[in-house]
mmCIF file with all atom_site columns, C-alpha atoms in Angstrom:
data_model
loop_
_atom_site.group_PDB
_atom_site.id
_atom_site.type_symbol
_atom_site.label_atom_id
_atom_site.label_alt_id
_atom_site.label_comp_id
_atom_site.label_asym_id
_atom_site.label_entity_id
_atom_site.label_seq_id
_atom_site.pdbx_PDB_ins_code
_atom_site.Cartn_x
_atom_site.Cartn_y
_atom_site.Cartn_z
_atom_site.occupancy
_atom_site.B_iso_or_equiv
_atom_site.pdbx_formal_charge
_atom_site.auth_seq_id
_atom_site.auth_comp_id
_atom_site.auth_asym_id
_atom_site.auth_atom_id
_atom_site.pdbx_PDB_model_num
ATOM 1   C CA . UNK A 1 1   ? -30.325 -37.865 -41.536 1.00 0.00 ? 1   UNK A CA 1
ATOM 2   C CA . UNK A 1 2   ? -33.705 -36.242 -40.773 1.00 0.00 ? 2   UNK A CA 1
ATOM 3   C CA . UNK A 1 3   ? -36.133 -36.040 -37.978 1.00 0.00 ? 3   UNK A CA 1
ATOM 4   C CA . UNK A 1 4   ? -39.463 -34.633 -38.006 1.00 0.00 ? 4   UNK A CA 1
ATOM 5   C CA . UNK A 1 5   ? -41.632 -33.446 -34.994 1.00 0.00 ? 5   UNK A CA 1
ATOM 6   C CA . UNK A 1 6   ? -44.608 -33.069 -34.871 1.00 0.00 ? 6   UNK A CA 1
ATOM 7   C CA . UNK A 1 7   ? -47.756 -33.215 -32.792 1.00 0.00 ? 7   UNK A CA 1
ATOM 8   C CA . UNK A 1 8   ? -47.011 -29.512 -30.847 1.00 0.00 ? 8   UNK A CA 1
ATOM 9   C CA . UNK A 1 9   ? -49.958 -27.264 -30.284 1.00 0.00 ? 9   UNK A CA 1
ATOM 10  C CA . UNK A 1 10  ? -51.986 -25.681 -27.460 1.00 0.00 ? 10  UNK A CA 1
ATOM 11  C CA . UNK A 1 11  ? -53.345 -27.613 -24.546 1.00 0.00 ? 11  UNK A CA 1
ATOM 12  C CA . UNK A 1 12  ? -54.988 -26.596 -21.283 1.00 0.00 ? 12  UNK A CA 1
ATOM 13  C CA . UNK A 1 13  ? -53.503 -26.669 -17.940 1.00 0.00 ? 13  UNK A CA 1
ATOM 14  C CA . UNK A 1 14  ? -54.260 -30.419 -16.655 1.00 0.00 ? 14  UNK A CA 1
ATOM 15  C CA . UNK A 1 15  ? -54.429 -31.293 -20.435 1.00 0.00 ? 15  UNK A CA 1
ATOM 16  C CA . UNK A 1 16  ? -52.528 -34.182 -22.176 1.00 0.00 ? 16  UNK A CA 1
ATOM 17  C CA . UNK A 1 17  ? -50.420 -33.448 -26.167 1.00 0.00 ? 17  UNK A CA 1
ATOM 18  C CA . UNK A 1 18  ? -48.643 -36.945 -27.876 1.00 0.00 ? 18  UNK A CA 1
ATOM 19  C CA . UNK A 1 19  ? -45.752 -36.126 -29.947 1.00 0.00 ? 19  UNK A CA 1
ATOM 20  C CA . UNK A 1 20  ? -44.089 -37.640 -32.316 1.00 0.00 ? 20  UNK A CA 1
ATOM 21  C CA . UNK A 1 21  ? -40.752 -38.046 -34.814 1.00 0.00 ? 21  UNK A CA 1
ATOM 22  C CA . UNK A 1 22  ? -40.409 -39.499 -37.350 1.00 0.00 ? 22  UNK A CA 1
ATOM 23  C CA . UNK A 1 23  ? -36.772 -40.973 -38.647 1.00 0.00 ? 23  UNK A CA 1
ATOM 24  C CA . UNK A 1 24  ? -35.516 -41.649 -41.671 1.00 0.00 ? 24  UNK A CA 1
ATOM 25  C CA . UNK A 1 25  ? -31.794 -41.894 -42.856 1.00 0.00 ? 25  UNK A CA 1
ATOM 26  C CA . UNK A 1 26  ? -30.193 -44.029 -40.661 1.00 0.00 ? 26  UNK A CA 1
ATOM 27  C CA . UNK A 1 27  ? -30.741 -47.963 -38.515 1.00 0.00 ? 27  UNK A CA 1
ATOM 28  C CA . UNK A 1 28  ? -33.963 -46.146 -36.089 1.00 0.00 ? 28  UNK A CA 1
ATOM 29  C CA . UNK A 1 29  ? -33.483 -49.431 -33.886 1.00 0.00 ? 29  UNK A CA 1
ATOM 30  C CA . UNK A 1 30  ? -29.794 -48.989 -33.614 1.00 0.00 ? 30  UNK A CA 1
ATOM 31  C CA . UNK A 1 31  ? -29.741 -45.950 -31.477 1.00 0.00 ? 31  UNK A CA 1
ATOM 32  C CA . UNK A 1 32  ? -30.868 -44.374 -27.918 1.00 0.00 ? 32  UNK A CA 1
ATOM 33  C CA . UNK A 1 33  ? -33.177 -40.863 -28.900 1.00 0.00 ? 33  UNK A CA 1
ATOM 34  C CA . UNK A 1 34  ? -33.929 -38.480 -26.828 1.00 0.00 ? 34  UNK A CA 1
ATOM 35  C CA . UNK A 1 35  ? -36.975 -35.244 -26.139 1.00 0.00 ? 35  UNK A CA 1
ATOM 36  C CA . UNK A 1 36  ? -35.148 -32.095 -25.042 1.00 0.00 ? 36  UNK A CA 1
ATOM 37  C CA . UNK A 1 37  ? -37.105 -29.186 -24.408 1.00 0.00 ? 37  UNK A CA 1
ATOM 38  C CA . UNK A 1 38  ? -36.286 -25.409 -24.620 1.00 0.00 ? 38  UNK A CA 1
ATOM 39  C CA . UNK A 1 39  ? -38.462 -22.910 -23.067 1.00 0.00 ? 39  UNK A CA 1
ATOM 40  C CA . UNK A 1 40  ? -39.102 -19.362 -25.345 1.00 0.00 ? 40  UNK A CA 1
ATOM 41  C CA . UNK A 1 41  ? -35.742 -17.243 -24.591 1.00 0.00 ? 41  UNK A CA 1
ATOM 42  C CA . UNK A 1 42  ? -34.382 -20.162 -22.049 1.00 0.00 ? 42  UNK A CA 1
ATOM 43  C CA . UNK A 1 43  ? -31.648 -22.965 -21.521 1.00 0.00 ? 43  UNK A CA 1
ATOM 44  C CA . UNK A 1 44  ? -32.849 -26.123 -23.573 1.00 0.00 ? 44  UNK A CA 1
ATOM 45  C CA . UNK A 1 45  ? -33.830 -29.429 -19.883 1.00 0.00 ? 45  UNK A CA 1
ATOM 46  C CA . UNK A 1 46  ? -33.169 -32.678 -21.276 1.00 0.00 ? 46  UNK A CA 1
ATOM 47  C CA . UNK A 1 47  ? -36.371 -34.508 -20.967 1.00 0.00 ? 47  UNK A CA 1
ATOM 48  C CA . UNK A 1 48  ? -36.385 -38.065 -21.824 1.00 0.00 ? 48  UNK A CA 1
ATOM 49  C CA . UNK A 1 49  ? -33.881 -40.846 -23.155 1.00 0.00 ? 49  UNK A CA 1
ATOM 50  C CA . UNK A 1 50  ? -34.944 -44.716 -24.382 1.00 0.00 ? 50  UNK A CA 1
ATOM 51  C CA . UNK A 1 51  ? -32.952 -47.454 -25.439 1.00 0.00 ? 51  UNK A CA 1
ATOM 52  C CA . UNK A 1 52  ? -33.028 -48.095 -29.510 1.00 0.00 ? 52  UNK A CA 1
ATOM 53  C CA . UNK A 1 53  ? -34.788 -51.882 -28.163 1.00 0.00 ? 53  UNK A CA 1
ATOM 54  C CA . UNK A 1 54  ? -37.244 -49.517 -26.251 1.00 0.00 ? 54  UNK A CA 1
ATOM 55  C CA . UNK A 1 55  ? -35.868 -51.702 -23.019 1.00 0.00 ? 55  UNK A CA 1
ATOM 56  C CA . UNK A 1 56  ? -34.005 -48.883 -21.137 1.00 0.00 ? 56  UNK A CA 1
ATOM 57  C CA . UNK A 1 57  ? -36.199 -45.124 -20.123 1.00 0.00 ? 57  UNK A CA 1
ATOM 58  C CA . UNK A 1 58  ? -34.501 -42.810 -17.951 1.00 0.00 ? 58  UNK A CA 1
ATOM 59  C CA . UNK A 1 59  ? -37.133 -39.308 -17.372 1.00 0.00 ? 59  UNK A CA 1
ATOM 60  C CA . UNK A 1 60  ? -35.812 -35.878 -16.594 1.00 0.00 ? 60  UNK A CA 1
ATOM 61  C CA . UNK A 1 61  ? -37.627 -35.494 -12.556 1.00 0.00 ? 61  UNK A CA 1
ATOM 62  C CA . UNK A 1 62  ? -39.971 -32.504 -12.952 1.00 0.00 ? 62  UNK A CA 1
ATOM 63  C CA . UNK A 1 63  ? -41.580 -35.115 -16.049 1.00 0.00 ? 63  UNK A CA 1
ATOM 64  C CA . UNK A 1 64  ? -41.766 -38.110 -14.339 1.00 0.00 ? 64  UNK A CA 1
ATOM 65  C CA . UNK A 1 65  ? -45.165 -39.868 -14.108 1.00 0.00 ? 65  UNK A CA 1
ATOM 66  C CA . UNK A 1 66  ? -46.446 -36.977 -15.903 1.00 0.00 ? 66  UNK A CA 1
ATOM 67  C CA . UNK A 1 67  ? -44.853 -37.890 -19.691 1.00 0.00 ? 67  UNK A CA 1
ATOM 68  C CA . UNK A 1 68  ? -44.354 -41.404 -21.427 1.00 0.00 ? 68  UNK A CA 1
ATOM 69  C CA . UNK A 1 69  ? -41.650 -41.723 -23.686 1.00 0.00 ? 69  UNK A CA 1
ATOM 70  C CA . UNK A 1 70  ? -42.075 -44.712 -26.405 1.00 0.00 ? 70  UNK A CA 1
ATOM 71  C CA . UNK A 1 71  ? -41.119 -45.881 -30.062 1.00 0.00 ? 71  UNK A CA 1
ATOM 72  C CA . UNK A 1 72  ? -41.804 -47.972 -32.885 1.00 0.00 ? 72  UNK A CA 1
ATOM 73  C CA . UNK A 1 73  ? -38.756 -48.977 -34.412 1.00 0.00 ? 73  UNK A CA 1
ATOM 74  C CA . UNK A 1 74  ? -40.785 -50.779 -37.716 1.00 0.00 ? 74  UNK A CA 1
ATOM 75  C CA . UNK A 1 75  ? -42.085 -47.312 -38.537 1.00 0.00 ? 75  UNK A CA 1
ATOM 76  C CA . UNK A 1 76  ? -39.283 -45.532 -37.183 1.00 0.00 ? 76  UNK A CA 1
ATOM 77  C CA . UNK A 1 77  ? -40.809 -43.249 -35.349 1.00 0.00 ? 77  UNK A CA 1
ATOM 78  C CA . UNK A 1 78  ? -40.755 -41.783 -31.733 1.00 0.00 ? 78  UNK A CA 1
ATOM 79  C CA . UNK A 1 79  ? -43.176 -40.883 -29.544 1.00 0.00 ? 79  UNK A CA 1
ATOM 80  C CA . UNK A 1 80  ? -43.386 -38.288 -26.575 1.00 0.00 ? 80  UNK A CA 1
ATOM 81  C CA . UNK A 1 81  ? -46.724 -38.807 -24.236 1.00 0.00 ? 81  UNK A CA 1
ATOM 82  C CA . UNK A 1 82  ? -47.274 -35.793 -22.110 1.00 0.00 ? 82  UNK A CA 1
ATOM 83  C CA . UNK A 1 83  ? -50.290 -35.835 -19.344 1.00 0.00 ? 83  UNK A CA 1
ATOM 84  C CA . UNK A 1 84  ? -50.982 -33.301 -17.078 1.00 0.00 ? 84  UNK A CA 1
ATOM 85  C CA . UNK A 1 85  ? -49.274 -30.685 -18.265 1.00 0.00 ? 85  UNK A CA 1
ATOM 86  C CA . UNK A 1 86  ? -47.998 -27.244 -16.513 1.00 0.00 ? 86  UNK A CA 1
ATOM 87  C CA . UNK A 1 87  ? -47.766 -24.069 -17.748 1.00 0.00 ? 87  UNK A CA 1
ATOM 88  C CA . UNK A 1 88  ? -44.039 -24.078 -17.357 1.00 0.00 ? 88  UNK A CA 1
ATOM 89  C CA . UNK A 1 89  ? -44.322 -27.229 -19.895 1.00 0.00 ? 89  UNK A CA 1
ATOM 90  C CA . UNK A 1 90  ? -44.501 -24.907 -22.228 1.00 0.00 ? 90  UNK A CA 1
ATOM 91  C CA . UNK A 1 91  ? -41.513 -25.259 -24.956 1.00 0.00 ? 91  UNK A CA 1
ATOM 92  C CA . UNK A 1 92  ? -39.913 -26.501 -28.226 1.00 0.00 ? 92  UNK A CA 1
ATOM 93  C CA . UNK A 1 93  ? -39.898 -29.793 -28.505 1.00 0.00 ? 93  UNK A CA 1
ATOM 94  C CA . UNK A 1 94  ? -36.983 -31.508 -29.928 1.00 0.00 ? 94  UNK A CA 1
ATOM 95  C CA . UNK A 1 95  ? -36.419 -34.476 -30.488 1.00 0.00 ? 95  UNK A CA 1
ATOM 96  C CA . UNK A 1 96  ? -32.149 -35.770 -30.984 1.00 0.00 ? 96  UNK A CA 1
ATOM 97  C CA . UNK A 1 97  ? -30.313 -38.769 -32.077 1.00 0.00 ? 97  UNK A CA 1
ATOM 98  C CA . UNK A 1 98  ? -27.356 -40.758 -29.607 1.00 0.00 ? 98  UNK A CA 1
ATOM 99  C CA . UNK A 1 99  ? -24.668 -41.955 -31.724 1.00 0.00 ? 99  UNK A CA 1
ATOM 100 C CA . UNK A 1 100 ? -25.625 -45.731 -29.615 1.00 0.00 ? 100 UNK A CA 1
ATOM 101 C CA . UNK A 1 101 ? -28.135 -47.437 -29.564 1.00 0.00 ? 101 UNK A CA 1
ATOM 102 C CA . UNK A 1 102 ? -27.855 -47.746 -25.086 1.00 0.00 ? 102 UNK A CA 1
ATOM 103 C CA . UNK A 1 103 ? -28.972 -45.561 -22.632 1.00 0.00 ? 103 UNK A CA 1
ATOM 104 C CA . UNK A 1 104 ? -27.224 -46.248 -19.528 1.00 0.00 ? 104 UNK A CA 1
ATOM 105 C CA . UNK A 1 105 ? -23.361 -46.126 -21.259 1.00 0.00 ? 105 UNK A CA 1
ATOM 106 C CA . UNK A 1 106 ? -21.167 -44.033 -22.830 1.00 0.00 ? 106 UNK A CA 1
ATOM 107 C CA . UNK A 1 107 ? -20.984 -42.426 -25.526 1.00 0.00 ? 107 UNK A CA 1
ATOM 108 C CA . UNK A 1 108 ? -23.421 -39.350 -23.811 1.00 0.00 ? 108 UNK A CA 1
ATOM 109 C CA . UNK A 1 109 ? -23.950 -36.554 -26.027 1.00 0.00 ? 109 UNK A CA 1
ATOM 110 C CA . UNK A 1 110 ? -25.937 -35.569 -29.342 1.00 0.00 ? 110 UNK A CA 1
ATOM 111 C CA . UNK A 1 111 ? -25.470 -36.064 -32.341 1.00 0.00 ? 111 UNK A CA 1
ATOM 112 C CA . UNK A 1 112 ? -28.561 -35.277 -34.751 1.00 0.00 ? 112 UNK A CA 1
ATOM 113 C CA . UNK A 1 113 ? -31.502 -32.827 -33.306 1.00 0.00 ? 113 UNK A CA 1
ATOM 114 C CA . UNK A 1 114 ? -34.598 -31.970 -35.109 1.00 0.00 ? 114 UNK A CA 1
ATOM 115 C CA . UNK A 1 115 ? -35.836 -28.976 -35.931 1.00 0.00 ? 115 UNK A CA 1
ATOM 116 C CA . UNK A 1 116 ? -38.990 -29.188 -32.975 1.00 0.00 ? 116 UNK A CA 1
ATOM 117 C CA . UNK A 1 117 ? -42.424 -28.714 -32.538 1.00 0.00 ? 117 UNK A CA 1
ATOM 118 C CA . UNK A 1 118 ? -43.690 -26.862 -30.444 1.00 0.00 ? 118 UNK A CA 1
ATOM 119 C CA . UNK A 1 119 ? -46.294 -26.757 -27.600 1.00 0.00 ? 119 UNK A CA 1
ATOM 120 C CA . UNK A 1 120 ? -47.717 -24.009 -25.701 1.00 0.00 ? 120 UNK A CA 1
ATOM 121 C CA . UNK A 1 121 ? -49.772 -24.622 -22.604 1.00 0.00 ? 121 UNK A CA 1
ATOM 122 C CA . UNK A 1 122 ? -52.310 -22.298 -21.909 1.00 0.00 ? 122 UNK A CA 1
ATOM 123 C CA . UNK A 1 123 ? -56.197 -21.841 -20.703 1.00 0.00 ? 123 UNK A CA 1
ATOM 124 C CA . UNK B 2 1   ? -32.393 -29.994 -11.874 1.00 0.00 ? 1   UNK B CA 1
ATOM 125 C CA . UNK B 2 2   ? -29.257 -27.260 -11.716 1.00 0.00 ? 2   UNK B CA 1
ATOM 126 C CA . UNK B 2 3   ? -27.477 -26.188 -14.913 1.00 0.00 ? 3   UNK B CA 1
ATOM 127 C CA . UNK B 2 4   ? -24.174 -26.133 -15.680 1.00 0.00 ? 4   UNK B CA 1
ATOM 128 C CA . UNK B 2 5   ? -23.259 -22.462 -15.172 1.00 0.00 ? 5   UNK B CA 1
ATOM 129 C CA . UNK B 2 6   ? -22.196 -20.274 -18.257 1.00 0.00 ? 6   UNK B CA 1
ATOM 130 C CA . UNK B 2 7   ? -21.415 -16.378 -19.056 1.00 0.00 ? 7   UNK B CA 1
ATOM 131 C CA . UNK B 2 8   ? -24.508 -15.153 -20.551 1.00 0.00 ? 8   UNK B CA 1
ATOM 132 C CA . UNK B 2 9   ? -22.671 -13.638 -22.770 1.00 0.00 ? 9   UNK B CA 1
ATOM 133 C CA . UNK B 2 10  ? -19.000 -13.683 -24.615 1.00 0.00 ? 10  UNK B CA 1
ATOM 134 C CA . UNK B 2 11  ? -17.532 -10.891 -27.241 1.00 0.00 ? 11  UNK B CA 1
ATOM 135 C CA . UNK B 2 12  ? -15.003 -10.720 -30.021 1.00 0.00 ? 12  UNK B CA 1
ATOM 136 C CA . UNK B 2 13  ? -13.632 -9.054  -32.782 1.00 0.00 ? 13  UNK B CA 1
ATOM 137 C CA . UNK B 2 14  ? -13.679 -10.700 -36.672 1.00 0.00 ? 14  UNK B CA 1
ATOM 138 C CA . UNK B 2 15  ? -10.116 -13.042 -36.288 1.00 0.00 ? 15  UNK B CA 1
ATOM 139 C CA . UNK B 2 16  ? -9.893  -12.870 -32.477 1.00 0.00 ? 16  UNK B CA 1
ATOM 140 C CA . UNK B 2 17  ? -10.672 -16.468 -30.037 1.00 0.00 ? 17  UNK B CA 1
ATOM 141 C CA . UNK B 2 18  ? -12.860 -16.365 -27.032 1.00 0.00 ? 18  UNK B CA 1
ATOM 142 C CA . UNK B 2 19  ? -13.865 -19.237 -24.642 1.00 0.00 ? 19  UNK B CA 1
ATOM 143 C CA . UNK B 2 20  ? -16.716 -19.957 -22.852 1.00 0.00 ? 20  UNK B CA 1
ATOM 144 C CA . UNK B 2 21  ? -16.492 -20.994 -19.860 1.00 0.00 ? 21  UNK B CA 1
ATOM 145 C CA . UNK B 2 22  ? -18.704 -24.329 -18.229 1.00 0.00 ? 22  UNK B CA 1
ATOM 146 C CA . UNK B 2 23  ? -18.672 -24.349 -14.503 1.00 0.00 ? 23  UNK B CA 1
ATOM 147 C CA . UNK B 2 24  ? -20.277 -27.809 -12.833 1.00 0.00 ? 24  UNK B CA 1
ATOM 148 C CA . UNK B 2 25  ? -20.022 -30.172 -9.950  1.00 0.00 ? 25  UNK B CA 1
ATOM 149 C CA . UNK B 2 26  ? -17.655 -33.467 -9.507  1.00 0.00 ? 26  UNK B CA 1
ATOM 150 C CA . UNK B 2 27  ? -20.857 -35.392 -10.053 1.00 0.00 ? 27  UNK B CA 1
ATOM 151 C CA . UNK B 2 28  ? -20.621 -34.127 -14.234 1.00 0.00 ? 28  UNK B CA 1
ATOM 152 C CA . UNK B 2 29  ? -17.895 -31.891 -15.354 1.00 0.00 ? 29  UNK B CA 1
ATOM 153 C CA . UNK B 2 30  ? -16.183 -32.881 -13.138 1.00 0.00 ? 30  UNK B CA 1
ATOM 154 C CA . UNK B 2 31  ? -16.234 -36.356 -12.634 1.00 0.00 ? 31  UNK B CA 1
ATOM 155 C CA . UNK B 2 32  ? -16.399 -37.492 -16.479 1.00 0.00 ? 32  UNK B CA 1
ATOM 156 C CA . UNK B 2 33  ? -14.900 -36.635 -19.821 1.00 0.00 ? 33  UNK B CA 1
ATOM 157 C CA . UNK B 2 34  ? -18.619 -36.773 -21.459 1.00 0.00 ? 34  UNK B CA 1
ATOM 158 C CA . UNK B 2 35  ? -18.463 -33.380 -21.819 1.00 0.00 ? 35  UNK B CA 1
ATOM 159 C CA . UNK B 2 36  ? -20.334 -31.537 -24.734 1.00 0.00 ? 36  UNK B CA 1
ATOM 160 C CA . UNK B 2 37  ? -21.109 -28.486 -26.806 1.00 0.00 ? 37  UNK B CA 1
ATOM 161 C CA . UNK B 2 38  ? -23.697 -27.463 -29.179 1.00 0.00 ? 38  UNK B CA 1
ATOM 162 C CA . UNK B 2 39  ? -24.112 -24.009 -31.277 1.00 0.00 ? 39  UNK B CA 1
ATOM 163 C CA . UNK B 2 40  ? -27.584 -22.987 -31.905 1.00 0.00 ? 40  UNK B CA 1
ATOM 164 C CA . UNK B 2 41  ? -28.434 -20.120 -34.260 1.00 0.00 ? 41  UNK B CA 1
ATOM 165 C CA . UNK B 2 42  ? -32.030 -18.273 -33.710 1.00 0.00 ? 42  UNK B CA 1
ATOM 166 C CA . UNK B 2 43  ? -35.209 -20.557 -34.825 1.00 0.00 ? 43  UNK B CA 1
ATOM 167 C CA . UNK B 2 44  ? -32.333 -23.698 -35.694 1.00 0.00 ? 44  UNK B CA 1
ATOM 168 C CA . UNK B 2 45  ? -32.312 -26.818 -33.849 1.00 0.00 ? 45  UNK B CA 1
ATOM 169 C CA . UNK B 2 46  ? -28.218 -27.533 -32.138 1.00 0.00 ? 46  UNK B CA 1
ATOM 170 C CA . UNK B 2 47  ? -26.123 -28.500 -33.592 1.00 0.00 ? 47  UNK B CA 1
ATOM 171 C CA . UNK B 2 48  ? -23.186 -30.631 -32.808 1.00 0.00 ? 48  UNK B CA 1
ATOM 172 C CA . UNK B 2 49  ? -19.444 -28.908 -32.405 1.00 0.00 ? 49  UNK B CA 1
ATOM 173 C CA . UNK B 2 50  ? -17.512 -30.785 -29.592 1.00 0.00 ? 50  UNK B CA 1
ATOM 174 C CA . UNK B 2 51  ? -18.065 -33.667 -27.990 1.00 0.00 ? 51  UNK B CA 1
ATOM 175 C CA . UNK B 2 52  ? -16.214 -36.033 -25.359 1.00 0.00 ? 52  UNK B CA 1
ATOM 176 C CA . UNK B 2 53  ? -14.450 -33.012 -23.876 1.00 0.00 ? 53  UNK B CA 1
ATOM 177 C CA . UNK B 2 54  ? -12.364 -32.440 -26.708 1.00 0.00 ? 54  UNK B CA 1
ATOM 178 C CA . UNK B 2 55  ? -13.342 -34.475 -29.986 1.00 0.00 ? 55  UNK B CA 1
ATOM 179 C CA . UNK B 2 56  ? -14.777 -33.073 -33.516 1.00 0.00 ? 56  UNK B CA 1
ATOM 180 C CA . UNK B 2 57  ? -17.585 -34.157 -35.447 1.00 0.00 ? 57  UNK B CA 1
ATOM 181 C CA . UNK B 2 58  ? -17.145 -34.138 -39.319 1.00 0.00 ? 58  UNK B CA 1
ATOM 182 C CA . UNK B 2 59  ? -17.383 -31.327 -40.816 1.00 0.00 ? 59  UNK B CA 1
ATOM 183 C CA . UNK B 2 60  ? -16.965 -28.974 -38.111 1.00 0.00 ? 60  UNK B CA 1
ATOM 184 C CA . UNK B 2 61  ? -13.870 -26.362 -38.736 1.00 0.00 ? 61  UNK B CA 1
ATOM 185 C CA . UNK B 2 62  ? -11.104 -27.169 -36.254 1.00 0.00 ? 62  UNK B CA 1
ATOM 186 C CA . UNK B 2 63  ? -11.402 -23.378 -35.389 1.00 0.00 ? 63  UNK B CA 1
ATOM 187 C CA . UNK B 2 64  ? -13.071 -24.955 -32.271 1.00 0.00 ? 64  UNK B CA 1
ATOM 188 C CA . UNK B 2 65  ? -11.782 -26.725 -29.666 1.00 0.00 ? 65  UNK B CA 1
ATOM 189 C CA . UNK B 2 66  ? -12.352 -28.304 -26.241 1.00 0.00 ? 66  UNK B CA 1
ATOM 190 C CA . UNK B 2 67  ? -10.930 -28.143 -23.075 1.00 0.00 ? 67  UNK B CA 1
ATOM 191 C CA . UNK B 2 68  ? -11.377 -29.386 -18.580 1.00 0.00 ? 68  UNK B CA 1
ATOM 192 C CA . UNK B 2 69  ? -9.586  -28.523 -15.390 1.00 0.00 ? 69  UNK B CA 1
ATOM 193 C CA . UNK B 2 70  ? -11.981 -29.945 -12.997 1.00 0.00 ? 70  UNK B CA 1
ATOM 194 C CA . UNK B 2 71  ? -15.115 -29.299 -12.523 1.00 0.00 ? 71  UNK B CA 1
ATOM 195 C CA . UNK B 2 72  ? -14.642 -26.629 -15.490 1.00 0.00 ? 72  UNK B CA 1
ATOM 196 C CA . UNK B 2 73  ? -15.185 -27.149 -18.830 1.00 0.00 ? 73  UNK B CA 1
ATOM 197 C CA . UNK B 2 74  ? -14.415 -24.621 -21.491 1.00 0.00 ? 74  UNK B CA 1
ATOM 198 C CA . UNK B 2 75  ? -14.648 -24.196 -25.679 1.00 0.00 ? 75  UNK B CA 1
ATOM 199 C CA . UNK B 2 76  ? -12.990 -22.123 -27.445 1.00 0.00 ? 76  UNK B CA 1
ATOM 200 C CA . UNK B 2 77  ? -13.148 -20.511 -31.128 1.00 0.00 ? 77  UNK B CA 1
ATOM 201 C CA . UNK B 2 78  ? -10.156 -18.489 -32.684 1.00 0.00 ? 78  UNK B CA 1
ATOM 202 C CA . UNK B 2 79  ? -10.389 -16.623 -35.955 1.00 0.00 ? 79  UNK B CA 1
ATOM 203 C CA . UNK B 2 80  ? -13.312 -15.678 -35.140 1.00 0.00 ? 80  UNK B CA 1
ATOM 204 C CA . UNK B 2 81  ? -15.941 -15.324 -37.708 1.00 0.00 ? 81  UNK B CA 1
ATOM 205 C CA . UNK B 2 82  ? -19.347 -13.421 -38.217 1.00 0.00 ? 82  UNK B CA 1
ATOM 206 C CA . UNK B 2 83  ? -20.962 -16.857 -38.575 1.00 0.00 ? 83  UNK B CA 1
ATOM 207 C CA . UNK B 2 84  ? -20.069 -17.947 -34.772 1.00 0.00 ? 84  UNK B CA 1
ATOM 208 C CA . UNK B 2 85  ? -23.118 -15.539 -33.558 1.00 0.00 ? 85  UNK B CA 1
ATOM 209 C CA . UNK B 2 86  ? -25.295 -18.020 -32.026 1.00 0.00 ? 86  UNK B CA 1
ATOM 210 C CA . UNK B 2 87  ? -26.088 -18.921 -28.671 1.00 0.00 ? 87  UNK B CA 1
ATOM 211 C CA . UNK B 2 88  ? -23.972 -22.440 -27.790 1.00 0.00 ? 88  UNK B CA 1
ATOM 212 C CA . UNK B 2 89  ? -25.217 -24.342 -25.038 1.00 0.00 ? 89  UNK B CA 1
ATOM 213 C CA . UNK B 2 90  ? -22.513 -27.260 -22.846 1.00 0.00 ? 90  UNK B CA 1
ATOM 214 C CA . UNK B 2 91  ? -23.920 -30.697 -21.757 1.00 0.00 ? 91  UNK B CA 1
ATOM 215 C CA . UNK B 2 92  ? -22.118 -33.412 -19.429 1.00 0.00 ? 92  UNK B CA 1
ATOM 216 C CA . UNK B 2 93  ? -23.651 -36.719 -18.021 1.00 0.00 ? 93  UNK B CA 1
ATOM 217 C CA . UNK B 2 94  ? -24.378 -36.857 -14.623 1.00 0.00 ? 94  UNK B CA 1
ATOM 218 C CA . UNK B 2 95  ? -24.230 -39.332 -12.262 1.00 0.00 ? 95  UNK B CA 1
ATOM 219 C CA . UNK B 2 96  ? -28.053 -39.623 -10.992 1.00 0.00 ? 96  UNK B CA 1
ATOM 220 C CA . UNK B 2 97  ? -30.991 -40.293 -12.508 1.00 0.00 ? 97  UNK B CA 1
ATOM 221 C CA . UNK B 2 98  ? -31.611 -37.568 -14.524 1.00 0.00 ? 98  UNK B CA 1
ATOM 222 C CA . UNK B 2 99  ? -28.895 -38.592 -17.023 1.00 0.00 ? 99  UNK B CA 1
ATOM 223 C CA . UNK B 2 100 ? -27.864 -35.397 -18.497 1.00 0.00 ? 100 UNK B CA 1
ATOM 224 C CA . UNK B 2 101 ? -27.206 -31.933 -17.976 1.00 0.00 ? 101 UNK B CA 1
ATOM 225 C CA . UNK B 2 102 ? -26.719 -28.604 -20.356 1.00 0.00 ? 102 UNK B CA 1
ATOM 226 C CA . UNK B 2 103 ? -25.687 -25.178 -19.603 1.00 0.00 ? 103 UNK B CA 1
ATOM 227 C CA . UNK B 2 104 ? -27.424 -22.121 -19.104 1.00 0.00 ? 104 UNK B CA 1
ATOM 228 C CA . UNK B 2 105 ? -26.210 -20.425 -22.474 1.00 0.00 ? 105 UNK B CA 1
ATOM 229 C CA . UNK B 2 106 ? -23.536 -18.408 -23.781 1.00 0.00 ? 106 UNK B CA 1
ATOM 230 C CA . UNK B 2 107 ? -24.775 -15.758 -26.488 1.00 0.00 ? 107 UNK B CA 1
ATOM 231 C CA . UNK B 2 108 ? -21.287 -15.253 -28.379 1.00 0.00 ? 108 UNK B CA 1
ATOM 232 C CA . UNK B 2 109 ? -21.560 -12.033 -30.687 1.00 0.00 ? 109 UNK B CA 1
ATOM 233 C CA . UNK B 2 110 ? -19.206 -11.204 -33.165 1.00 0.00 ? 110 UNK B CA 1
ATOM 234 C CA . UNK B 2 111 ? -18.721 -7.286  -33.114 1.00 0.00 ? 111 UNK B CA 1
#
């Protein structure tokens, strides 16, 4: 199993960034995928999850209306489009794999994580 | 979202046992057996150590065990080793539009 995030970098407040997570080593469409972030020196914070089919999506309250999660199963790739960025969005963003394809039923944990990509929001 | 509460730090000598607590509410830890624990070494990705309160993934040492009582879950590391020095985070399903909540994190130091 391998998850490789990319797309991080420096963005201005109010700006946008698009993250990608390339997956390999497992049947991508059979697994829900999440984005989890970690601000500098802080703890983990779940951001969003998408089901294996892409038909079910949930967001953490602070990113609703600003972030959009999506996936392209034929390309084994997960995305996070981040708009209206704020300083408090500065963090390492990890993609994380769920054991099943569903979001609304258990299991509720992440069995594999990528190494993360750094997002910095600053003027 | 309000995070689950963990002690900031726990320490122990090699060979000893330590326990990390994770306190939530009846909407998360207390209401469901969906507590998981993650180990994170500095600059590394988190690693799943325990799922569904007390289950170990394949490859995780049996020195790691989990339990739950009421609104508080616990991770116990027995036979503490130098390689166990890391940050540990609990997580739980939460019955709200925010499906998942993490704990505040605990730094484990091996003396």
